[in-house]
Amino acid sequence: METFDVVVIGAGSTGENVAGRAAQRGLRVAIVESELVGGECSYYACIPSKALLRPAHVLADAKAVAGSREAVTGELDVGAVLGRRDEFTSHWKDDGQLPWLTDRHVEIVRGRARLSGVRQVTVVNDAGAERVLEAARAVAICTGSEALIPDVSGLHAAKPWTNREGTSAHAVPESLIVLGGGPVGCELATAWKALGSEVTVVMREERPLANMEVFAGDAVLGGLRELGIWVMTEAAVVEVARRRDGTVDVTLGEGQVLHAHELLCATGRTPRTNDIGLETLGLEGGAWLDVDDRMRVRGVDGGWLYAAGDVNHRALLTHMGKYQARVCADVITADDPESITPAYADATAISQVVFTDPEVASVGLTEKVARERGIDAQVVDFDLGQIAGSRLYGNDYRGHARIVIDAHRRVLVGATFVGDGVGELLHAATIAVVGEVTLDTLWHAVPAFPTMSEVWLRLLETAGL
C-alpha cells in the first residue's frame, strides 16, 4: 500500500485541476487515468469540435464583408481542416499533457481505479498489475460523463457515432443523421455540413437548445436550415437498423424511414461511475454523485470523498468542472474546510457558448427559470444588429440580446446573446451576474465605440436608465 495525501480518480480537465492545485498547496497527490490524460474535452469534445467549426466560421465571416467577400475564391479544404483538428488533439497522444502534472509533482498512475475501502483506491493496469493507494486526506472522483445511448430498438446494435467519433472521424460521411438538438448535436451537425455531408437533425423538442431562451433556439433552428440541414422537430425515433453495407435506417414514430451513411447520437450524457467501487461505500454504481456545495459526496462518513465535474451533474461543462475543481482542492487543503467559500456559480451563473451559426452565448437564468424561482423578472431585449460594431463586423448582421433583471434588487440574473462573435460579450455579463452589479453601477461602465459591447448601453437605456 502506498500513501498519498490525495488520490484523484480521472485525469480529465477537472481531475487535473484538483490534483495540480492540491499539489501546489504542498500535498502529495496521485492521479489515476485509464485513458488519455486531458480527458474528453481535450480529445473528443470542446477542442476538436471547435477546431472543426472554426474554419467554416472564418469563411462565413469573410463572405459577410464587401472586399474580403470578393477575395474568397474557393471552399473549405477538408483535408486541411481535419489535419488542423488532429494537431489540436496532439493526434490523440497525451505526451504534451503530462508535464503540467509532473511539474507540479503529481504522480500519474495508469490503470483502472476502484474504491476498495475507506480512503483506499485499488488500481489495475493493462498488464493486470495491481497497486493499492491510500489517501490520508481525500479521494476525489473526477471520472466525468459519457454519451447516453437511449433505449431505442436497434440503436445500441447499430453502434452509432457519439461525440467521440463525431469529433475524431477522418472521413466525411456522404450523409449523416444526428439525433438530438442540444449543443453537441447542433455543433456537430454544423461542422459536418460545412465539410460536405448531407445532414439531417432529428429531435424530440420543438426547437434546438431547449434549456435556453426561446429566441435563441429559434435562431439556431433557422440557422441550421439556412445551411441546408434538414431539421425534424418533435420527432420520435422508434427503431434503428444498420444495413450490411454499413448505412443506417432510422424509423420515426409515424413510420417514416430516414436513410444515411452514418448516425450520430447526441441525446445526453450519463455518469462514468460504473465499476469504480461505489457499492463498497453503500452508494449506487452508475449513478450521478450527489455533492454539497464544497464538492463532498453526501452519505459518506468522515467527509473524505469528493466528486467534481460532470460526475456530480451540477453543470456539465468543462469550465464549470474546473471551477468546481478549484473549490474542491481548496476545501481538501484547508485547515478549516468550512472557511472556504462554497461553489454557487454552478447553480446561479453557468456560462455557456454554443458555436453554431448563429452563435449563442448565455449566463445565469432564463426568463422562464427566473420566474419559476419567484424572481420579479424584468426582461429587456435589444436588436444586436442595430449596434454600429455589429454592422461593421458583417454586412446584414443579425443578432439579438436579452438581459433578465431582478427588479427588486436591480441586478442582472441572466443574459443571452445570439449572433456572430457574441461569445466575446459573455464574460462581461458573467461578471455582472456573479458580482451582482447594480444597474446604476453598470450605467457607469462605458462601452468602447464602435464595438458590439455598445449593446450594454442600449440595453440599460431600454431598461429605463
Coordinates of C-alpha atoms in Angstrom, one line a residue:
M1 CA 0.0 0.0 0.0
E2 CA 1.3 3.5 -1.0
T3 CA 0.1 6.5 0.9
F4 CA -0.7 9.9 -0.6
D5 CA -2.5 12.9 0.9
V6 CA -4.9 12.9 -2.0
V7 CA -5.9 10.4 -4.7
V8 CA -7.8 11.7 -7.7
I9 CA -9.6 9.3 -10.0
G10 CA -9.8 10.7 -13.5
A11 CA -7.2 12.9 -15.2
G12 CA -9.5 15.0 -17.4
S13 CA -9.5 18.7 -17.0
T14 CA -11.4 18.6 -13.7
G15 CA -9.2 16.0 -12.2
E16 CA -6.0 17.7 -13.4
N17 CA -7.1 20.9 -11.7
V18 CA -7.9 19.2 -8.4
A19 CA -4.6 17.4 -8.4
G20 CA -2.5 20.3 -9.6
R21 CA -4.0 22.8 -7.1
A22 CA -3.7 20.4 -4.2
A23 CA -0.1 19.6 -5.0
Q24 CA 0.8 23.3 -5.3
R25 CA -0.5 23.7 -1.7
G26 CA 2.1 21.2 -0.6
L27 CA 0.2 17.9 -0.6
R28 CA 1.4 14.6 -2.1
V29 CA -1.0 13.7 -4.8
A30 CA -1.6 10.8 -7.2
I31 CA -3.9 10.9 -10.2
V32 CA -5.3 7.8 -11.8
E33 CA -6.2 7.6 -15.5
S34 CA -7.2 4.6 -17.7
E35 CA -7.2 6.5 -21.0
L36 CA -5.7 9.8 -22.1
V37 CA -4.5 12.4 -19.6
G38 CA -6.5 15.5 -20.6
G39 CA -9.8 13.7 -20.8
E40 CA -12.9 14.1 -23.0
C41 CA -12.6 17.9 -23.6
S42 CA -9.1 17.7 -25.0
Y43 CA -9.6 14.8 -27.4
Y44 CA -13.3 14.2 -28.1
A45 CA -15.3 17.4 -27.2
C46 CA -14.5 21.1 -26.8
I47 CA -11.2 21.3 -28.5
P48 CA -11.7 19.1 -31.6
S49 CA -15.3 20.3 -32.2
K50 CA -14.2 23.9 -32.1
A51 CA -11.3 23.1 -34.4
L52 CA -13.7 21.6 -36.9
L53 CA -16.1 24.6 -36.6
R54 CA -13.7 27.5 -36.8
P55 CA -12.7 27.3 -40.5
A56 CA -16.3 27.4 -41.6
H57 CA -17.0 30.4 -39.3
V58 CA -13.9 32.2 -40.7
L59 CA -15.1 31.6 -44.3
A60 CA -18.6 32.8 -43.5
D61 CA -17.2 36.0 -41.8
A62 CA -15.1 36.7 -44.9
K63 CA -18.1 36.3 -47.2
A64 CA -20.1 38.7 -45.0
V65 CA -17.9 41.7 -45.7
A66 CA -17.5 43.5 -49.0
G67 CA -13.9 43.4 -50.1
S68 CA -13.0 40.2 -48.4
R69 CA -16.0 38.5 -50.0
E70 CA -14.6 39.1 -53.4
A71 CA -11.2 37.6 -52.4
V72 CA -12.8 34.3 -51.4
T73 CA -12.4 32.1 -54.4
G74 CA -12.8 28.5 -53.0
E75 CA -14.4 26.3 -50.5
L76 CA -13.0 24.7 -47.3
D77 CA -10.1 22.4 -47.8
V78 CA -11.4 19.3 -45.9
G79 CA -8.0 17.7 -45.5
A80 CA -6.5 20.8 -44.0
V81 CA -9.5 21.2 -41.6
L82 CA -9.2 17.6 -40.4
G83 CA -5.4 18.0 -40.2
R84 CA -5.7 21.1 -38.0
R85 CA -8.1 19.3 -35.8
D86 CA -5.6 16.5 -35.4
E87 CA -2.9 18.9 -34.4
F88 CA -5.1 20.4 -31.7
T89 CA -5.7 16.9 -30.3
S90 CA -2.0 16.1 -30.5
H91 CA -3.1 13.2 -32.7
W92 CA -4.7 11.6 -29.6
K93 CA -1.5 11.3 -27.7
D94 CA -1.2 12.8 -24.2
D95 CA 2.6 13.3 -24.0
G96 CA 2.2 17.0 -24.1
Q97 CA -0.3 17.0 -21.3
L98 CA 1.9 15.2 -18.8
P99 CA 4.4 18.0 -17.9
W100 CA 1.6 20.1 -16.5
L101 CA 1.1 17.5 -13.8
T102 CA 4.6 16.2 -13.3
D103 CA 6.0 19.8 -13.0
R104 CA 3.6 20.1 -10.0
H105 CA 4.9 16.8 -8.6
V106 CA 1.7 15.0 -9.2
E107 CA 2.3 11.2 -9.7
I108 CA 0.4 9.8 -12.7
V109 CA -0.9 6.3 -12.2
R110 CA -2.1 4.4 -15.3
G111 CA -4.9 1.9 -14.9
R112 CA -8.5 1.4 -13.8
A113 CA -9.3 2.6 -10.4
R114 CA -11.9 1.2 -7.9
L115 CA -12.7 2.3 -4.4
S116 CA -11.7 -0.6 -2.2
G117 CA -12.2 0.8 1.3
V118 CA -12.3 4.0 3.3
R119 CA -9.7 6.4 1.7
Q120 CA -8.4 3.5 -0.4
V121 CA -8.2 3.0 -4.1
T122 CA -7.0 -0.1 -6.0
V123 CA -5.6 0.4 -9.5
V124 CA -5.2 -2.4 -12.1
N125 CA -3.2 -1.6 -15.2
D126 CA -3.5 -3.1 -18.7
A127 CA -1.0 -5.8 -17.7
G128 CA -3.0 -6.8 -14.7
A129 CA -0.6 -5.4 -12.1
E130 CA -2.3 -4.1 -9.0
R131 CA -1.4 -1.0 -6.9
V132 CA -3.3 0.0 -3.7
L133 CA -3.3 3.7 -3.0
E134 CA -4.2 5.1 0.4
A135 CA -5.4 8.7 0.8
A136 CA -4.6 10.3 4.1
R137 CA -6.9 13.2 3.4
A138 CA -9.2 12.7 0.5
V139 CA -10.3 10.8 -2.6
A140 CA -11.7 12.9 -5.5
I141 CA -13.8 11.3 -8.2
C142 CA -13.5 13.2 -11.4
T143 CA -14.4 10.5 -13.9
G144 CA -16.8 12.7 -16.0
S145 CA -19.6 11.5 -18.2
E146 CA -20.1 9.7 -21.5
A147 CA -22.6 9.7 -24.2
L148 CA -26.1 8.3 -23.3
I149 CA -27.4 5.9 -25.9
P150 CA -31.2 5.8 -25.4
D151 CA -33.1 2.5 -25.1
V152 CA -34.4 2.5 -28.7
S153 CA -34.8 -0.7 -30.6
G154 CA -31.7 -1.5 -32.6
L155 CA -29.8 1.7 -31.6
H156 CA -27.1 0.0 -29.5
A157 CA -26.6 -2.7 -32.0
A158 CA -26.2 -0.1 -34.8
K159 CA -23.1 1.3 -33.0
P160 CA -23.8 4.9 -33.7
W161 CA -21.3 7.7 -33.5
T162 CA -21.2 9.6 -30.3
N163 CA -19.3 12.8 -29.6
R164 CA -16.1 10.7 -29.7
E165 CA -16.5 9.6 -33.3
G166 CA -18.2 12.8 -34.3
T167 CA -15.1 14.8 -33.3
S168 CA -12.4 12.4 -34.4
A169 CA -13.6 10.9 -37.7
H170 CA -11.1 11.0 -40.5
A171 CA -13.5 10.8 -43.4
V172 CA -16.6 12.9 -44.2
P173 CA -19.8 10.7 -44.4
E174 CA -21.8 11.3 -47.5
S175 CA -24.8 11.7 -45.4
L176 CA -25.4 11.9 -41.6
I177 CA -28.4 11.7 -39.3
V178 CA -27.9 13.5 -36.0
L179 CA -30.2 12.5 -33.1
G180 CA -30.6 15.4 -30.6
G181 CA -30.9 19.1 -30.7
G182 CA -28.6 20.1 -27.8
P183 CA -25.3 21.9 -28.1
V184 CA -23.4 18.7 -29.2
G185 CA -25.9 17.8 -31.9
C186 CA -26.2 21.3 -33.3
E187 CA -22.5 22.0 -33.3
L188 CA -21.5 18.7 -35.0
A189 CA -24.4 19.0 -37.5
T190 CA -23.0 22.4 -38.4
A191 CA -19.4 21.1 -38.7
W192 CA -20.1 18.1 -40.8
K193 CA -22.4 20.0 -43.1
A194 CA -19.7 22.6 -43.7
L195 CA -17.3 19.7 -44.6
G196 CA -19.7 18.3 -47.2
S197 CA -22.0 15.9 -45.6
E198 CA -25.8 15.9 -46.2
V199 CA -27.1 16.3 -42.6
T200 CA -30.5 15.6 -41.1
V201 CA -31.2 16.5 -37.4
V202 CA -33.9 14.7 -35.5
M203 CA -35.1 16.0 -32.1
R204 CA -37.9 15.4 -29.7
E205 CA -38.2 19.1 -28.8
E206 CA -40.0 21.9 -30.5
R207 CA -36.7 23.7 -31.2
P208 CA -33.0 23.3 -30.5
L209 CA -31.3 24.3 -27.3
A210 CA -34.4 23.6 -25.2
N211 CA -32.9 24.9 -22.0
M212 CA -32.0 28.3 -23.4
E213 CA -34.2 31.3 -24.2
V214 CA -36.8 30.5 -26.9
F215 CA -35.5 33.2 -29.3
A216 CA -32.0 31.5 -29.1
G217 CA -33.4 28.1 -30.1
D218 CA -35.5 29.7 -32.9
A219 CA -32.4 31.5 -34.3
V220 CA -30.3 28.3 -34.3
L221 CA -33.2 26.4 -35.9
G222 CA -33.3 29.0 -38.7
G223 CA -29.5 28.9 -39.0
L224 CA -29.4 25.2 -39.4
R225 CA -32.0 25.3 -42.1
E226 CA -30.3 28.1 -43.9
L227 CA -27.1 26.0 -44.0
G228 CA -29.2 23.3 -45.8
I229 CA -29.6 21.0 -42.9
W230 CA -32.9 19.2 -42.8
V231 CA -34.2 19.6 -39.2
M232 CA -37.1 17.5 -37.9
T233 CA -38.6 18.7 -34.7
E234 CA -41.0 17.0 -32.3
A235 CA -40.0 13.7 -33.8
A236 CA -39.5 10.4 -32.0
V237 CA -37.2 7.6 -33.1
V238 CA -38.7 4.1 -32.6
E239 CA -36.2 1.9 -34.4
V240 CA -32.7 1.9 -35.9
A241 CA -31.1 -0.7 -38.1
R242 CA -27.6 -0.9 -39.6
R243 CA -27.6 -2.4 -43.1
R244 CA -25.0 -4.9 -44.3
D245 CA -23.5 -2.1 -46.5
G246 CA -22.8 -0.1 -43.3
T247 CA -25.6 2.5 -43.9
V248 CA -28.3 3.2 -41.4
D249 CA -32.1 3.3 -41.4
V250 CA -33.9 5.4 -38.7
T251 CA -37.6 4.8 -38.3
L252 CA -39.7 7.6 -36.8
G253 CA -42.9 7.3 -34.8
E254 CA -45.2 7.8 -37.8
G255 CA -43.4 5.2 -39.9
Q256 CA -41.2 7.5 -41.9
V257 CA -37.8 5.9 -42.6
L258 CA -34.7 8.0 -42.9
H259 CA -31.5 6.6 -44.5
A260 CA -28.0 7.8 -44.2
H261 CA -24.4 6.7 -44.4
E262 CA -23.8 7.4 -40.7
L263 CA -25.7 8.1 -37.5
L264 CA -24.6 10.4 -34.6
C265 CA -26.3 10.0 -31.2
A266 CA -26.2 13.3 -29.2
T267 CA -29.1 12.7 -26.8
G268 CA -27.5 13.4 -23.4
R269 CA -24.8 12.2 -21.0
T270 CA -24.5 9.5 -18.4
P271 CA -22.0 9.4 -15.5
R272 CA -18.9 7.3 -15.6
T273 CA -19.5 5.7 -12.2
N274 CA -19.9 2.1 -13.2
D275 CA -17.4 -0.3 -11.7
I276 CA -15.5 2.2 -9.6
G277 CA -16.4 0.6 -6.3
L278 CA -19.1 2.9 -5.1
E279 CA -21.0 -0.1 -3.8
T280 CA -18.3 -0.7 -1.2
L281 CA -19.4 2.6 0.4
G282 CA -23.2 2.0 0.1
L283 CA -23.5 4.2 -2.9
E284 CA -25.1 3.3 -6.2
G285 CA -22.8 2.5 -9.1
G286 CA -23.7 4.1 -12.4
A287 CA -25.5 7.0 -10.8
W288 CA -24.7 10.7 -10.6
L289 CA -22.9 11.6 -7.3
D290 CA -24.8 13.9 -5.0
V291 CA -22.4 16.5 -3.5
D292 CA -22.7 19.5 -1.2
D293 CA -21.5 23.0 -2.2
R294 CA -18.0 22.1 -1.2
M295 CA -18.0 19.0 -3.5
R296 CA -18.1 16.5 -0.7
V297 CA -20.2 13.4 -1.6
R298 CA -23.2 13.1 0.6
G299 CA -23.8 10.0 2.6
V300 CA -20.1 9.1 3.2
D301 CA -19.0 9.2 6.8
G302 CA -15.9 11.3 7.5
G303 CA -16.3 13.7 4.6
W304 CA -13.3 12.3 2.8
L305 CA -14.9 11.5 -0.6
Y306 CA -15.3 14.3 -3.2
A307 CA -16.7 14.5 -6.7
A308 CA -16.2 17.3 -9.1
G309 CA -17.1 17.9 -12.7
D310 CA -19.7 16.2 -14.9
V311 CA -19.9 13.3 -12.5
N312 CA -21.9 15.3 -9.9
H313 CA -24.4 16.5 -12.6
R314 CA -24.4 20.1 -11.4
A315 CA -23.1 21.7 -14.6
L316 CA -21.8 19.5 -17.4
L317 CA -19.3 22.0 -18.9
T318 CA -15.5 21.9 -18.9
H319 CA -15.1 25.4 -17.4
M320 CA -17.6 24.7 -14.6
G321 CA -15.8 21.5 -13.8
K322 CA -12.6 23.4 -13.5
Y323 CA -14.4 25.9 -11.2
Q324 CA -15.6 23.0 -9.0
A325 CA -12.1 21.6 -9.0
R326 CA -10.7 24.8 -7.6
V327 CA -13.3 24.8 -4.8
C328 CA -12.7 21.1 -4.2
A329 CA -8.9 21.4 -3.9
D330 CA -9.3 24.5 -1.6
V331 CA -11.5 22.6 0.7
I332 CA -9.3 19.5 0.8
T333 CA -6.2 21.6 1.6
A334 CA -7.8 23.9 4.1
D335 CA -7.1 23.7 7.8
D336 CA -10.7 24.7 8.2
P337 CA -12.8 23.5 5.2
E338 CA -15.9 25.4 6.4
S339 CA -14.0 28.6 5.9
I340 CA -13.8 28.0 2.1
T341 CA -16.4 29.8 0.0
P342 CA -18.7 27.1 -1.4
A343 CA -19.5 26.8 -5.1
Y344 CA -22.6 28.7 -6.1
A345 CA -21.9 29.8 -9.7
D346 CA -22.9 26.4 -11.0
A347 CA -26.4 26.9 -9.7
T348 CA -26.9 30.6 -10.5
A349 CA -24.4 31.8 -13.1
I350 CA -23.5 29.0 -15.5
S351 CA -21.9 30.5 -18.6
Q352 CA -22.0 28.7 -22.0
V353 CA -21.3 29.3 -25.6
V354 CA -22.8 27.2 -28.4
F355 CA -20.7 27.6 -31.6
T356 CA -23.5 27.3 -34.1
D357 CA -24.4 29.7 -36.9
P358 CA -25.5 32.0 -35.3
E359 CA -23.5 31.6 -32.1
V360 CA -25.3 31.6 -28.8
A361 CA -23.9 32.8 -25.5
S362 CA -25.7 32.7 -22.2
V363 CA -25.1 33.1 -18.5
G364 CA -27.3 32.8 -15.4
L365 CA -31.1 32.4 -15.6
T366 CA -33.5 32.5 -18.5
E367 CA -36.7 34.4 -18.1
K368 CA -38.6 31.2 -17.5
V369 CA -36.3 29.9 -14.8
A370 CA -36.1 33.3 -13.1
R371 CA -39.9 33.5 -12.8
E372 CA -40.1 29.9 -11.6
R373 CA -37.7 30.8 -8.8
G374 CA -40.0 33.6 -7.7
I375 CA -37.9 36.5 -9.0
D376 CA -39.7 39.6 -10.1
A377 CA -38.1 39.4 -13.5
Q378 CA -37.8 42.4 -15.9
V379 CA -36.8 41.3 -19.4
V380 CA -35.0 43.7 -21.6
D381 CA -34.4 42.9 -25.3
F382 CA -32.4 44.7 -28.0
D383 CA -31.7 44.1 -31.7
L384 CA -27.9 43.4 -31.8
G385 CA -28.0 44.2 -35.5
Q386 CA -28.7 47.9 -34.6
I387 CA -25.3 48.3 -33.0
A388 CA -22.6 50.0 -35.1
G389 CA -20.0 47.5 -34.1
S390 CA -22.2 44.6 -35.3
R391 CA -22.8 46.2 -38.7
L392 CA -19.0 46.7 -39.1
Y393 CA -18.5 43.1 -38.1
G394 CA -20.5 41.9 -41.1
N395 CA -22.9 43.3 -43.7
D396 CA -26.6 42.4 -42.8
Y397 CA -25.5 41.3 -39.3
R398 CA -28.4 39.6 -37.5
G399 CA -28.4 39.1 -33.7
H400 CA -30.3 39.6 -30.5
A401 CA -29.5 40.4 -26.9
R402 CA -31.6 39.9 -23.7
I403 CA -30.9 40.6 -20.1
V404 CA -33.0 39.4 -17.2
I405 CA -33.2 41.7 -14.3
D406 CA -34.2 41.1 -10.7
A407 CA -36.5 44.2 -10.5
H408 CA -36.5 44.1 -6.7
R409 CA -32.7 44.1 -6.2
R410 CA -31.9 45.9 -9.6
V411 CA -29.2 43.4 -10.6
L412 CA -28.8 41.1 -13.5
V413 CA -29.6 37.5 -13.0
G414 CA -29.2 36.3 -16.6
A415 CA -28.2 37.3 -20.1
T416 CA -28.4 35.7 -23.6
F417 CA -26.7 36.9 -26.8
V418 CA -27.3 35.5 -30.3
G419 CA -25.2 36.4 -33.3
D420 CA -21.7 36.0 -34.8
G421 CA -18.9 36.6 -32.3
V422 CA -21.2 37.0 -29.3
G423 CA -19.1 34.6 -27.2
E424 CA -16.7 37.5 -26.6
L425 CA -19.6 39.5 -25.0
L426 CA -20.3 36.9 -22.4
H427 CA -17.7 37.4 -19.7
A428 CA -18.9 41.0 -19.1
A429 CA -22.3 39.6 -18.4
T430 CA -20.9 36.8 -16.2
I431 CA -19.1 39.4 -14.1
A432 CA -22.3 41.4 -13.8
V433 CA -24.3 38.4 -12.7
V434 CA -21.8 36.9 -10.3
G435 CA -20.9 40.3 -8.9
E436 CA -24.5 41.3 -8.5
V437 CA -23.5 44.6 -10.0
T438 CA -26.4 47.1 -9.7
L439 CA -27.9 48.7 -12.8
D440 CA -26.9 52.1 -11.5
T441 CA -23.3 51.0 -11.3
L442 CA -23.4 49.3 -14.7
W443 CA -24.5 52.6 -16.2
H444 CA -21.0 53.9 -15.5
A445 CA -19.3 51.0 -17.3
V446 CA -18.9 52.8 -20.6
P447 CA -18.5 50.5 -23.6
A448 CA -16.0 51.4 -26.3
F449 CA -17.3 52.6 -29.6
P450 CA -17.6 51.1 -32.2
T451 CA -17.8 47.6 -30.6
M452 CA -20.6 45.2 -30.2
S453 CA -20.3 45.8 -26.4
E454 CA -22.2 49.1 -27.0
V455 CA -25.3 46.8 -26.7
W456 CA -24.8 47.2 -22.9
L457 CA -25.6 50.9 -23.1
R458 CA -28.6 50.2 -25.3
L459 CA -29.9 47.5 -23.0
L460 CA -29.6 49.8 -20.0
E461 CA -31.3 52.7 -21.8
T462 CA -34.2 50.3 -22.8
A463 CA -34.4 49.3 -19.1
G464 CA -35.1 52.9 -18.3
L465 CA -31.8 54.3 -17.2

